[in-house]
């Protein structure tokens, strides 16, 4: 691998690393603004082919799974509120 190829790969890796960090920040902001969680997962799906076979692939996969598991647990929590499990009320 020559110097220019290493430089191009480094730039590519830096850009993708920055995108991963932005997605982490968007996921953290989702506690205040739900729309950022949707934006984050869209970015992940659009950019995940760019990180195939790199060390960033696992981060992108983790971020996507975090979205889907969060959505699952939000749905379960919402559904269980109707039978008073989700409210955390003490037993009578």
Coordinates of N, CA and C in Angstrom, one line a residue, residues 7-82:
X7 N -3.4 7.6 2.9 CA -4.0 8.8 3.2 C -5.5 8.9 2.8
X8 N -5.8 8.3 1.7 CA -7.2 8.2 1.3 C -8.0 7.4 2.3
X9 N -7.5 6.2 2.7 CA -8.2 5.3 3.6 C -8.3 6.0 5.0
X10 N -7.3 6.8 5.4 CA -7.3 7.5 6.6 C -8.4 8.6 6.6
X11 N -8.5 9.3 5.5 CA -9.6 10.3 5.4 C -10.9 9.7 5.4
X12 N -11.1 8.6 4.7 CA -12.4 7.8 4.7 C -12.7 7.4 6.1
X13 N -11.8 6.8 6.8 CA -12.0 6.3 8.1 C -12.3 7.4 9.1
X14 N -11.7 8.6 8.9 CA -12.0 9.7 9.8 C -13.4 10.2 9.6
X15 N -13.8 10.3 8.3 CA -15.1 10.8 8.0 C -16.2 9.8 8.6
X16 N -16.0 8.5 8.4 CA -16.9 7.5 8.9 C -16.9 7.5 10.4
X17 N -15.8 7.7 11.0 CA -15.7 7.8 12.5 C -16.5 9.0 13.0
X18 N -16.4 10.1 12.3 CA -17.1 11.3 12.7 C -18.6 11.1 12.6
X19 N -19.0 10.4 11.5 CA -20.4 10.1 11.4 C -20.9 9.2 12.5
X20 N -20.1 8.2 12.9 CA -20.5 7.3 14.0 C -20.7 8.1 15.3
X21 N -19.8 9.1 15.5 CA -19.9 9.9 16.7 C -21.1 10.8 16.7
X22 N -21.4 11.3 15.5 CA -22.6 12.2 15.4 C -23.9 11.3 15.7
X23 N -23.9 10.1 15.2 CA -25.0 9.2 15.4 C -25.2 8.9 16.9
X24 N -24.0 8.7 17.6 CA -24.1 8.5 19.1 C -24.7 9.7 19.7
X25 N -24.3 10.9 19.3 CA -24.8 12.1 19.9 C -26.3 12.3 19.6
X26 N -26.7 12.0 18.4 CA -28.1 12.0 18.1 C -28.9 11.1 18.9
X27 N -28.4 9.9 19.2 CA -29.1 8.9 20.0 C -29.2 9.4 21.4
X28 N -28.1 10.1 21.9 CA -28.2 10.6 23.3 C -29.2 11.8 23.4
X29 N -29.3 12.6 22.3 CA -30.3 13.7 22.3 C -31.7 13.2 22.2
X30 N -31.9 11.9 21.9 CA -33.2 11.4 21.7 C -34.0 11.4 23.0
X31 N -33.4 11.5 24.2 CA -34.1 11.7 25.4 C -34.8 13.0 25.5
X32 N -34.4 14.0 24.7 CA -35.0 15.3 24.7 C -35.9 15.4 23.4
X33 N -35.4 15.0 22.3 CA -36.0 15.1 21.0 C -36.1 13.8 20.3
X34 N -37.2 13.2 20.2 CA -37.4 11.8 19.7 C -37.0 11.8 18.2
X35 N -37.2 12.8 17.5 CA -36.9 12.8 16.0 C -35.4 12.5 15.8
X36 N -34.5 12.9 16.7 CA -33.1 12.6 16.5 C -32.8 11.1 16.5
X37 N -33.6 10.3 17.1 CA -33.4 8.9 17.1 C -33.7 8.3 15.7
X38 N -34.7 8.9 15.1 CA -35.1 8.4 13.7 C -34.0 8.9 12.7
X39 N -33.5 10.1 12.9 CA -32.5 10.6 12.0 C -31.2 9.8 12.1
X40 N -30.9 9.4 13.3 CA -29.7 8.6 13.6 C -29.8 7.3 12.9
X41 N -30.9 6.6 13.0 CA -31.0 5.3 12.4 C -31.0 5.4 10.8
X42 N -31.6 6.4 10.3 CA -31.6 6.6 8.9 C -30.1 6.8 8.4
X43 N -29.4 7.7 9.1 CA -28.0 7.9 8.8 C -27.2 6.5 8.8
X44 N -27.5 5.7 9.8 CA -26.8 4.4 9.9 C -27.1 3.5 8.7
X45 N -28.4 3.4 8.3 CA -28.7 2.6 7.2 C -28.1 3.1 5.9
X46 N -28.1 4.4 5.7 CA -27.6 5.0 4.5 C -26.0 4.8 4.4
X47 N -25.3 4.9 5.5 CA -23.9 4.9 5.5 C -23.3 3.5 5.8
X48 N -24.0 2.5 6.2 CA -23.4 1.3 6.7 C -22.7 0.5 5.6
X49 N -23.0 0.7 4.3 CA -22.2 0.0 3.3 C -20.8 0.6 3.1
X50 N -20.7 1.9 3.5 CA -19.4 2.5 3.5 C -18.4 2.0 4.5
X51 N -18.9 1.3 5.5 CA -18.0 0.8 6.6 C -17.9 -0.7 6.6
X52 N -18.3 -1.4 5.6 CA -18.2 -2.8 5.5 C -16.8 -3.3 5.7
X53 N -16.6 -4.3 6.4 CA -15.2 -4.9 6.6 C -14.2 -3.9 7.3
X54 N -14.7 -3.0 8.1 CA -13.8 -2.1 8.8 C -14.2 -2.2 10.3
X55 N -13.4 -1.6 11.1 CA -13.7 -1.7 12.6 C -14.9 -0.9 12.9
X56 N -15.3 0.0 12.1 CA -16.5 0.8 12.4 C -17.8 0.0 12.1
X57 N -17.8 -1.1 11.4 CA -19.0 -1.8 11.1 C -19.7 -2.3 12.3
X58 N -19.0 -2.7 13.3 CA -19.6 -3.1 14.6 C -20.3 -2.0 15.3
X59 N -19.8 -0.8 15.2 CA -20.4 0.4 15.8 C -21.7 0.7 15.1
X60 N -21.7 0.7 13.8 CA -22.9 1.0 13.1 C -24.0 -0.1 13.4
X61 N -23.6 -1.4 13.4 CA -24.5 -2.4 13.7 C -25.1 -2.2 15.1
X62 N -24.2 -1.9 16.1 CA -24.7 -1.6 17.5 C -25.7 -0.5 17.5
X63 N -25.4 0.6 16.8 CA -26.4 1.7 16.8 C -27.7 1.3 16.2
X64 N -27.7 0.6 15.1 CA -29.0 0.1 14.5 C -29.7 -0.8 15.5
X65 N -29.0 -1.7 16.1 CA -29.7 -2.6 17.0 C -30.2 -1.9 18.2
X66 N -29.5 -0.9 18.7 CA -29.9 0.0 19.8 C -31.3 0.6 19.5
X67 N -31.4 1.1 18.2 CA -32.7 1.7 17.8 C -33.8 0.7 17.9
X68 N -33.6 -0.5 17.3 CA -34.7 -1.5 17.2 C -35.0 -2.0 18.6
X69 N -34.0 -2.3 19.4 CA -34.4 -2.8 20.8 C -35.0 -1.7 21.6
X70 N -34.6 -0.5 21.4 CA -35.3 0.6 22.2 C -36.7 0.7 21.7
X71 N -37.0 0.6 20.5 CA -38.3 0.7 19.9 C -39.2 -0.5 20.5
X72 N -38.6 -1.7 20.6 CA -39.3 -2.8 21.1 C -39.6 -2.6 22.6
X73 N -38.7 -2.1 23.4 CA -39.0 -1.9 24.8 C -39.9 -0.8 25.1
X74 N -39.9 0.2 24.2 CA -40.8 1.3 24.3 C -42.2 0.8 24.1
X75 N -42.4 0.0 23.0 CA -43.7 -0.6 22.7 C -44.2 -1.5 23.8
X76 N -43.3 -2.4 24.4 CA -43.7 -3.3 25.5 C -44.1 -2.4 26.7
X77 N -43.3 -1.4 27.0 CA -43.7 -0.5 28.1 C -45.0 0.2 27.9
X78 N -45.2 0.6 26.7 CA -46.5 1.3 26.4 C -47.7 0.4 26.6
X79 N -47.5 -0.8 26.0 CA -48.6 -1.8 26.1 C -48.9 -2.3 27.5
X80 N -47.9 -2.4 28.3 CA -48.1 -2.9 29.7 C -48.7 -1.8 30.6
X81 N -48.6 -0.6 30.2 CA -49.3 0.4 31.0 C -50.8 0.2 31.1
X82 N -51.4 -0.4 30.1 CA -52.8 -0.7 30.1 C -53.2 -1.7 31.2

